[in-house]
Coordinates of C-alpha atoms in Angstrom, one line a residue:
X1 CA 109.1 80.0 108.7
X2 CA 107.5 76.6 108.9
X3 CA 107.7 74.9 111.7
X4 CA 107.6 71.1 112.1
X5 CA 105.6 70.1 115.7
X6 CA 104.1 66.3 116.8
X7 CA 100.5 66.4 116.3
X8 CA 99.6 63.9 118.7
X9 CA 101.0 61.7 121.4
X10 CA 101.2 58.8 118.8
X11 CA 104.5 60.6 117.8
X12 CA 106.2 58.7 120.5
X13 CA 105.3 55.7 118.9
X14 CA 107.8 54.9 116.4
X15 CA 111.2 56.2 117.1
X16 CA 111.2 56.6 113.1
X17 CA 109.3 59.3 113.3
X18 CA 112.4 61.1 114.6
X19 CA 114.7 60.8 111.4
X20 CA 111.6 61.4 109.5
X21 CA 111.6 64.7 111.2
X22 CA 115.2 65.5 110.0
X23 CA 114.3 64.5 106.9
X24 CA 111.4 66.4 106.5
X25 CA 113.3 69.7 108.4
X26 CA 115.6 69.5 105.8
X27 CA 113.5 68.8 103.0
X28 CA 111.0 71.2 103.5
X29 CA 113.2 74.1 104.9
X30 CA 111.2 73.8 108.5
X31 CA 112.3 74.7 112.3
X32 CA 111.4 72.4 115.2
X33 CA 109.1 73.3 117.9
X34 CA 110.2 72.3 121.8
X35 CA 108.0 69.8 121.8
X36 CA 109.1 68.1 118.6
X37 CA 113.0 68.3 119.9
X38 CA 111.5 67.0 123.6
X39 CA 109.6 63.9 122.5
X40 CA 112.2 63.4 120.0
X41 CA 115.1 63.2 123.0
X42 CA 112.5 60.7 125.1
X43 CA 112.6 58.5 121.7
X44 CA 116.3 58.0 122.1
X45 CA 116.6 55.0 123.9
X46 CA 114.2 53.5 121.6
X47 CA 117.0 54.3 118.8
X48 CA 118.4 50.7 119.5
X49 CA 115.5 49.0 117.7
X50 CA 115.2 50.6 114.6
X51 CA 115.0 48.4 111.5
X52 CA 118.3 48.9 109.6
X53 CA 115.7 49.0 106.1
X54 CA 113.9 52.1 107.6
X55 CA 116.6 53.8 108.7
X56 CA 118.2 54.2 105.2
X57 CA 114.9 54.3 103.5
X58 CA 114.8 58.4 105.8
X59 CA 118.4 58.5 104.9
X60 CA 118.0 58.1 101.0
X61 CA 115.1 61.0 101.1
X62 CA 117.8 63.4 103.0
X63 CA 120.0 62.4 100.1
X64 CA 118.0 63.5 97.5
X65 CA 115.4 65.6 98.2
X66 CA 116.6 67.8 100.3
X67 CA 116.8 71.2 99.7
X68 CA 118.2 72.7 103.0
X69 CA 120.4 70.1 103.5
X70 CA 122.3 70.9 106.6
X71 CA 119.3 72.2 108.6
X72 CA 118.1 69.0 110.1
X73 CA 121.6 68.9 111.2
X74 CA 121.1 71.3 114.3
X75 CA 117.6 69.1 114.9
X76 CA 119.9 65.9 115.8
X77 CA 122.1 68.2 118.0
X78 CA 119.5 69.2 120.2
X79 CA 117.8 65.5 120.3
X80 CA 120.5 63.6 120.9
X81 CA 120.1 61.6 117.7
X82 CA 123.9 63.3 116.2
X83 CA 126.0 59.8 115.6
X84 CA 129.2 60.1 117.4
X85 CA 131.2 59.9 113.8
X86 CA 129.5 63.4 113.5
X87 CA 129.2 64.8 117.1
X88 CA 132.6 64.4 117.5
X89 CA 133.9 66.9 114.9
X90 CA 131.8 69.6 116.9
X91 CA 135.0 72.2 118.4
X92 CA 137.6 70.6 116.5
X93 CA 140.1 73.7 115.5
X94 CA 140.6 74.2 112.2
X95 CA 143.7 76.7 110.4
X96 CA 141.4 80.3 110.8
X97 CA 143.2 81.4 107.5
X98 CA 142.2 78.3 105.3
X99 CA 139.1 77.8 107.5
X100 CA 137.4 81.3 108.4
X101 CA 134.0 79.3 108.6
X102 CA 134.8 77.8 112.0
X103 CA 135.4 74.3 113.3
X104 CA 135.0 71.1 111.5
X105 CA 131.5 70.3 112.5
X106 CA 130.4 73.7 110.3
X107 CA 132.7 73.2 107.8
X108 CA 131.2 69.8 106.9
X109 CA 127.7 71.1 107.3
X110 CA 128.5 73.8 104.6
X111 CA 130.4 71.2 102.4
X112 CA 127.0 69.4 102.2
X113 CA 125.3 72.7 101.7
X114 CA 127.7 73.3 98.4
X115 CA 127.5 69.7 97.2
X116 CA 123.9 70.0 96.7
X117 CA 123.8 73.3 94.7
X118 CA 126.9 71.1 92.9
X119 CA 124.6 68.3 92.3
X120 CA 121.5 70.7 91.2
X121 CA 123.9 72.3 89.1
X122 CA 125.5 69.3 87.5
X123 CA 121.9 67.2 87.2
X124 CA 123.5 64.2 88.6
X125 CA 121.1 61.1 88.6
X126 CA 119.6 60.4 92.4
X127 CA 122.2 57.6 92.7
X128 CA 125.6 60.1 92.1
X129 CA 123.7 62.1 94.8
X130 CA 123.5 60.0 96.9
X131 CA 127.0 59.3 96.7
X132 CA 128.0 62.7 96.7
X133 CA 126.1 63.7 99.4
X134 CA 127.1 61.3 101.9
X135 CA 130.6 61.7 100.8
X136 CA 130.5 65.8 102.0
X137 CA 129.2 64.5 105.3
X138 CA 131.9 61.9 105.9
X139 CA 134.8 63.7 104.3
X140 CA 136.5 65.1 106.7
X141 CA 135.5 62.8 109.7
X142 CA 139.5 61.7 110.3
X143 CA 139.9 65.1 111.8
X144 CA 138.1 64.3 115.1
X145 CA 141.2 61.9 115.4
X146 CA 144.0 63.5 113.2
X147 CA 143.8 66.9 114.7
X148 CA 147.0 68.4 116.5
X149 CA 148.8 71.9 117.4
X150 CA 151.6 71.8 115.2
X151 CA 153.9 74.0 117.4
X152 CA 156.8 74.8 114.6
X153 CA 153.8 75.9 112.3
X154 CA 152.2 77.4 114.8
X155 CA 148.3 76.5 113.4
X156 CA 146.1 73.5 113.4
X157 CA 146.6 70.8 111.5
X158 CA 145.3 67.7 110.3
X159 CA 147.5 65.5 109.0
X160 CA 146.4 62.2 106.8
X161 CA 142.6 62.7 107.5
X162 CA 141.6 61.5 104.8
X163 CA 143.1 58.2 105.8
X164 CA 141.8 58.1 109.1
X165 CA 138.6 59.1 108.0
X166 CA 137.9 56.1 106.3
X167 CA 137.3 53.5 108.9
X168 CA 135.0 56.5 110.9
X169 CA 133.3 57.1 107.4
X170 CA 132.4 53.2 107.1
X171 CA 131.3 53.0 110.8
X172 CA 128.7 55.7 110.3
X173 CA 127.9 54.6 106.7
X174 CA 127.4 51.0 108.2
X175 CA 125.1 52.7 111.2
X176 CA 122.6 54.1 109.0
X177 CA 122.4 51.5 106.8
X178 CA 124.0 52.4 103.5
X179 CA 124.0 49.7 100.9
X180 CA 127.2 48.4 99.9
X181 CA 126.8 49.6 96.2
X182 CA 127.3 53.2 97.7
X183 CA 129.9 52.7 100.3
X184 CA 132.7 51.8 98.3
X185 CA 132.7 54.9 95.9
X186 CA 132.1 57.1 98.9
X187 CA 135.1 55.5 101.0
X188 CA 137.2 55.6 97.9
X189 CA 136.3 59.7 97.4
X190 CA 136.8 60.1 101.0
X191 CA 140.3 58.9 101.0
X192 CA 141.4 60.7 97.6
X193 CA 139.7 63.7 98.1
X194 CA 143.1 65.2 99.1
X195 CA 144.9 63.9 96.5
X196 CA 145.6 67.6 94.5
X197 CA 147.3 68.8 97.8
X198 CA 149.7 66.2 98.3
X199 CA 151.0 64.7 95.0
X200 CA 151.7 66.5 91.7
X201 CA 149.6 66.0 88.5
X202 CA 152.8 64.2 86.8
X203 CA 151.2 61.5 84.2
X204 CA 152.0 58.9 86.2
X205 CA 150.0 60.4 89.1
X206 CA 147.5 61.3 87.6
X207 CA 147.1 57.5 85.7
X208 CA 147.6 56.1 89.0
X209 CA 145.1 58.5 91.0
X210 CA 142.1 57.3 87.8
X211 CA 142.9 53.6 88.1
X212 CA 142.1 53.9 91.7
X213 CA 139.1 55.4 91.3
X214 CA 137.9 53.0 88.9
X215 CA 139.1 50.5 91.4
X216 CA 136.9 52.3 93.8
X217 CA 133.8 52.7 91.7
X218 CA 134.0 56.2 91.8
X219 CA 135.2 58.5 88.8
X220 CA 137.5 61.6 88.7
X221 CA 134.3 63.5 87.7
X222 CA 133.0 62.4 91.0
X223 CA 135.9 63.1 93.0
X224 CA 136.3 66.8 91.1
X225 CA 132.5 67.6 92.8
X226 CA 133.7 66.9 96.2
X227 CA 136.8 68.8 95.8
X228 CA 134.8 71.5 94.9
X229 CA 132.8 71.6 97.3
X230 CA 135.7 71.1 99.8
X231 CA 136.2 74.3 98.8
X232 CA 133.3 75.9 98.8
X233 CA 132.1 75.1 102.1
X234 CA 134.7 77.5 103.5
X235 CA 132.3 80.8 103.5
X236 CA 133.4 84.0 103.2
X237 CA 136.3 82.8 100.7
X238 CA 135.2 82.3 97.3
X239 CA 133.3 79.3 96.0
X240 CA 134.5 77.0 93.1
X241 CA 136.9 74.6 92.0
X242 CA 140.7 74.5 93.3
X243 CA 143.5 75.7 91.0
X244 CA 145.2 73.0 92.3
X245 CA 142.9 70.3 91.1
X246 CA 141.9 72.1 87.8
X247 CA 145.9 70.9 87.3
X248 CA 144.5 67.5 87.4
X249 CA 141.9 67.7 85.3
X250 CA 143.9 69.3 82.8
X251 CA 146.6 66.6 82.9
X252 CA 143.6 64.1 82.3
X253 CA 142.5 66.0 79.3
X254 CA 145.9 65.9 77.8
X255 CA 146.4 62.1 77.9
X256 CA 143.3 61.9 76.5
X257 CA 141.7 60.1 80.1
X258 CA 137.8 60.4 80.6
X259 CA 138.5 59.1 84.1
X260 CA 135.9 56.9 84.2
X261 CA 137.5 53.5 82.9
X262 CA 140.9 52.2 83.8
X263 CA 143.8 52.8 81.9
X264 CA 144.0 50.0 79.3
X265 CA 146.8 47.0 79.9
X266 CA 149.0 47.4 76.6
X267 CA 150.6 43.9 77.6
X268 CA 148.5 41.2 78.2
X269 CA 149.1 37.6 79.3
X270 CA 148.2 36.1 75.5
X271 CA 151.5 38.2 75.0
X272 CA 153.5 36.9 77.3
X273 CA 152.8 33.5 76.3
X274 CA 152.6 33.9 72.4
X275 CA 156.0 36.0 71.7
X276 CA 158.0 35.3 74.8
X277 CA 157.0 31.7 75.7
X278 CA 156.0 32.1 79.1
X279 CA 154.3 30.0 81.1
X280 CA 150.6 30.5 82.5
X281 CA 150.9 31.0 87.1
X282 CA 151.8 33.1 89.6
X283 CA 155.2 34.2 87.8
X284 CA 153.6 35.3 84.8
X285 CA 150.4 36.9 87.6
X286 CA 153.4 39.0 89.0
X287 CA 155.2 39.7 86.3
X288 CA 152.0 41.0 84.3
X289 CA 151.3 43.4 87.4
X290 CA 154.9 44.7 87.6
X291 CA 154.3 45.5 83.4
X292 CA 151.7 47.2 83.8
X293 CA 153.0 49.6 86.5
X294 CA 155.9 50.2 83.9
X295 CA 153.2 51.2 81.7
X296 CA 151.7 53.5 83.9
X297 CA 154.8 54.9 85.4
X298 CA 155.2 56.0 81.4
X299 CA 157.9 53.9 80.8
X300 CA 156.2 53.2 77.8
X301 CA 152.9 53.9 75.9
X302 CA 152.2 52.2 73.1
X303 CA 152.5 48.0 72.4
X304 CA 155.6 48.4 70.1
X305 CA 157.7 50.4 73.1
X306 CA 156.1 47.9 75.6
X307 CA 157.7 45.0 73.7
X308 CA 161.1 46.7 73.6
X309 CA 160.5 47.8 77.1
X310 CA 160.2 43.8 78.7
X311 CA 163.4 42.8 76.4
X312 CA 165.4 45.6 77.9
X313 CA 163.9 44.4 81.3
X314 CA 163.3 41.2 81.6
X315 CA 165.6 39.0 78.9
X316 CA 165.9 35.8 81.2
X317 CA 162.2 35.8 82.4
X318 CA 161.0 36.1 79.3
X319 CA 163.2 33.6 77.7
X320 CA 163.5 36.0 74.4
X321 CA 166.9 33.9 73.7
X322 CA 164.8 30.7 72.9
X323 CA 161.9 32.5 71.4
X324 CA 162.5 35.5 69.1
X325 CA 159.1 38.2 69.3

């Protein structure tokens, strides 16, 4: 095995050097010698004073080039360098039946493991990675707070995670310097990625669940990679997609939804104002909002039932008694 060693004092120079080491550990497959982990534990206090621009710049070349992506992982351990966001899913219990790999530290190290054979597989461009990977490493950070012994179940749980998980996710994103462009996808995947286990795939579910996403700037294509490597990152139990999700995806398919754009709004303002006579402002703002989740709710689905739809609904508001459609 290769291993990755300071070849000179001048290594103590640039606390860089450290996350370059990670980097590189995981990039090129590489153990660290004593020395590398002891000069790169002296370099701590030095962490302080790093640029935020070189920080991500190491960050981005974890992201996409490496190839043993967890490895550098035990490297921070031993130096000190582990953020807290991270460190502090190290011996949190997880359900031994749904999570034979251990606690959530290792599960999240082998969710990042998965996500990049996901993303070699897939041929995602170097921006999706980078989404993708950061989302494994953050996605289940809301268990280092949500964790409890549920004593009527009688196992670990970890309720609403995903939810919690989202300010601790935005703390660590924000401490290594991820540009904005990448957080808000990741945050968005982070707090859906549980979606398939808590709601069912009805239509309006699933309408609501891609207009989110879009919201987010993240895709259900996107959020189908990190559920499956959710799911894969559980070793011995079988890699690949969930059944659960597949349910989803299916649901998608049949309502003809790519997932990548928002649902269109069948009733617009110019509507409103043409065949009902409504005035332009905050009424006709609220009252275009409330339509639309009608619309999505599948009360109805194409302009013709919308128009019926607001009569029914709204025959005062709309003023259809002074202005026929």
């Amino acid at each position: 095995i290769n291993v990755l060693h300071p070849t000179t004092e001048a290594f103590k120079e640039d606390p860089l050097r450290v996350l370059r080491a990670f980097q590189f550990i995981s990039r090129f497959d590489s153990g660290s010698s004593i020395d590398l982990i002891l000069a790169s534990h002296e370099l701590l206090s030095e962490k302080p004073n790093l640029t935020p621009e070189r920080i991500w710049v190491e960050w981005e070349k974890w992201c996409t080039r490496a190839i043993a992506t967890s490895k550098g992982w035990e490297f921070l351990f031993q130096t000190g360098w582990l953020e807290s966001e991270l460190f502090d899913l190290i011996g949190i219990e997880q359900d031994p039946t749904h999570h034979p790999e251990g606690d959530a530290f290792n599960h999240t190290l082998c969710v990042v493991d998965a996500m990049s054979d996901i993303c070699n597989r897939e041929q995602v461009t170097n921006e999706e990675k980078t989404i993708l990977m950061l989302t494994a490493l953050c996605h289940d950070l809301g268990k280092a707070v949500s964790t409890k012994w549920n004593e009527k179940k009688q196992k670990w749980t970890a309720y609403n995670h995903q939810i919690t998980g989202v300010p601790l996710a935005e703390s660590f994103l924000t401490k290594i310097n991820c540009p904005l462009k990448f957080r808000r996808p990741i945050l968005t995947i982070v707090r859906e990625h549980m979606v398939h286990l808590l709601e069912e795939p009805n239509d309006k579910n699933v309408r609501r669940l891609v207009n989110r996403l879009v919201d987010g700037k993240a895709s259900i294509r996107l959020l189908a990679m990190m559920v499956e490597a959710d799911v894969s990152g559980r070793p011995p139990l079988p890699k690949g997609q969930s059944p659960r999700f597949i349910k989803w995806l299916d649901r998608c398919a049949e309502l003809n939804l790519t997932g990548e754009s928002k649902i269109p709004q069948l009733i617009g303002g110019d509507v409103l104002i043409g065949q009902f006579g409504l005035k332009e402002g905050k009424e006709m703002g609220d009252l275009l909002k409330e339509i639309y989740q009608a619309q999505l709710d599948g009360k109805f689905q194409i302009f013709e039932e919308g128009l019926v739809f607001i009569q029914k609904k709204y025959p005062k508001k709309l003023g259809i008694y002074s202005k026929k459609p």
